[in-house]
C-alpha cells in the first residue's frame, strides 16, 4: 500500500471512503486519568494558544486539526 502524505510530507493514512460525520461532543470538560479536555474559552485560552501556534512557521500543527474547529460558533 502506498503511503499518503500531505504537502509537508507528513503521513496522513489511508482514505476512508465510507466515512460519515458523527455528532459533535457535548460542550463540557472531560476529565480523564492523565488530563482534562476543556472547551475553548476566548478569554482563558486565546493568548497562550496564539503564542504557541505562532512558533509553527511551517504550519505543521494544523495537519490533523478538523476544519470545523476553525469555524465561529
mmCIF file of C-alpha atoms in Angstrom:
data_model
loop_
_atom_site.group_PDB
_atom_site.id
_atom_site.type_symbol
_atom_site.label_atom_id
_atom_site.label_comp_id
_atom_site.label_asym_id
_atom_site.label_seq_id
_atom_site.Cartn_x
_atom_site.Cartn_y
_atom_site.Cartn_z
ATOM 1 C CA UNK A 1 0.000 0.000 0.000
ATOM 2 C CA UNK A 2 1.339 3.407 -0.960
ATOM 3 C CA UNK A 3 1.734 5.891 1.912
ATOM 4 C CA UNK A 4 -0.402 9.013 1.601
ATOM 5 C CA UNK A 5 1.302 12.246 2.610
ATOM 6 C CA UNK A 6 0.257 15.884 2.715
ATOM 7 C CA UNK A 7 2.155 18.783 1.133
ATOM 8 C CA UNK A 8 4.510 18.869 4.158
ATOM 9 C CA UNK A 9 5.481 15.212 3.745
ATOM 10 C CA UNK A 10 3.511 14.126 6.846
ATOM 11 C CA UNK A 11 1.837 10.718 6.611
ATOM 12 C CA UNK A 12 -1.949 11.098 6.698
ATOM 13 C CA UNK A 13 -3.052 7.480 6.388
ATOM 14 C CA UNK A 14 -5.464 5.692 4.105
ATOM 15 C CA UNK A 15 -8.545 7.331 2.616
ATOM 16 C CA UNK A 16 -11.762 6.433 4.452
ATOM 17 C CA UNK A 17 -14.154 6.000 1.533
ATOM 18 C CA UNK A 18 -17.263 5.204 3.584
ATOM 19 C CA UNK A 19 -16.671 7.609 6.480
ATOM 20 C CA UNK A 20 -19.642 9.662 7.693
ATOM 21 C CA UNK A 21 -19.626 12.591 10.104
ATOM 22 C CA UNK A 22 -20.562 11.996 13.742
ATOM 23 C CA UNK A 23 -22.243 14.281 16.234
ATOM 24 C CA UNK A 24 -20.009 16.817 17.943
ATOM 25 C CA UNK A 25 -19.247 16.081 21.605
ATOM 26 C CA UNK A 26 -21.112 17.991 24.279
ATOM 27 C CA UNK A 27 -19.578 21.347 25.226
ATOM 28 C CA UNK A 28 -18.312 20.378 28.698
ATOM 29 C CA UNK A 29 -14.976 19.437 30.238
ATOM 30 C CA UNK A 30 -13.995 15.767 30.062
ATOM 31 C CA UNK A 31 -11.758 14.544 32.888
ATOM 32 C CA UNK A 32 -9.580 11.528 32.238
ATOM 33 C CA UNK A 33 -6.867 9.694 34.072
ATOM 34 C CA UNK A 34 -3.992 11.840 32.797
ATOM 35 C CA UNK A 35 -5.566 15.054 31.547
ATOM 36 C CA UNK A 36 -8.696 17.164 31.291
ATOM 37 C CA UNK A 37 -10.021 18.274 27.914
ATOM 38 C CA UNK A 38 -11.678 21.660 28.298
ATOM 39 C CA UNK A 39 -13.819 23.556 25.762
ATOM 40 C CA UNK A 40 -12.038 26.558 24.300
ATOM 41 C CA UNK A 41 -12.712 29.833 26.068
ATOM 42 C CA UNK A 42 -11.626 33.006 24.290
ATOM 43 C CA UNK A 43 -10.705 34.872 27.469
ATOM 44 C CA UNK A 44 -8.958 31.881 29.072
ATOM 45 C CA UNK A 45 -7.082 30.399 26.118
ATOM 46 C CA UNK A 46 -6.675 32.724 23.126
ATOM 47 C CA UNK A 47 -3.446 34.492 24.083
ATOM 48 C CA UNK A 48 -1.482 31.376 25.057
ATOM 49 C CA UNK A 49 -2.726 29.432 22.013
ATOM 50 C CA UNK A 50 -1.769 32.290 19.704
ATOM 51 C CA UNK A 51 1.753 32.390 21.153
ATOM 52 C CA UNK A 52 2.157 28.613 20.884
ATOM 53 C CA UNK A 53 0.918 28.341 17.297
ATOM 54 C CA UNK A 54 2.903 31.416 16.201
ATOM 55 C CA UNK A 55 6.066 29.366 16.727
ATOM 56 C CA UNK A 56 4.975 26.906 13.994
ATOM 57 C CA UNK A 57 6.344 28.668 10.886
ATOM 58 C CA UNK A 58 5.645 25.667 8.584
ATOM 59 C CA UNK A 59 2.042 25.183 9.794
ATOM 60 C CA UNK A 60 2.656 21.520 10.670
ATOM 61 C CA UNK A 61 0.411 21.789 13.747
ATOM 62 C CA UNK A 62 -2.643 22.197 11.518
ATOM 63 C CA UNK A 63 -2.341 18.856 9.694
ATOM 64 C CA UNK A 64 -4.796 16.912 11.856
ATOM 65 C CA UNK A 65 -6.986 19.794 13.068
ATOM 66 C CA UNK A 66 -10.586 19.268 11.891
ATOM 67 C CA UNK A 67 -11.802 22.124 9.709
ATOM 68 C CA UNK A 68 -14.939 22.674 11.857
ATOM 69 C CA UNK A 69 -12.748 23.613 14.813
ATOM 70 C CA UNK A 70 -11.824 26.774 12.921
ATOM 71 C CA UNK A 71 -15.436 27.853 12.299
ATOM 72 C CA UNK A 72 -17.045 30.520 14.521
ATOM 73 C CA UNK A 73 -19.724 29.273 16.896
#
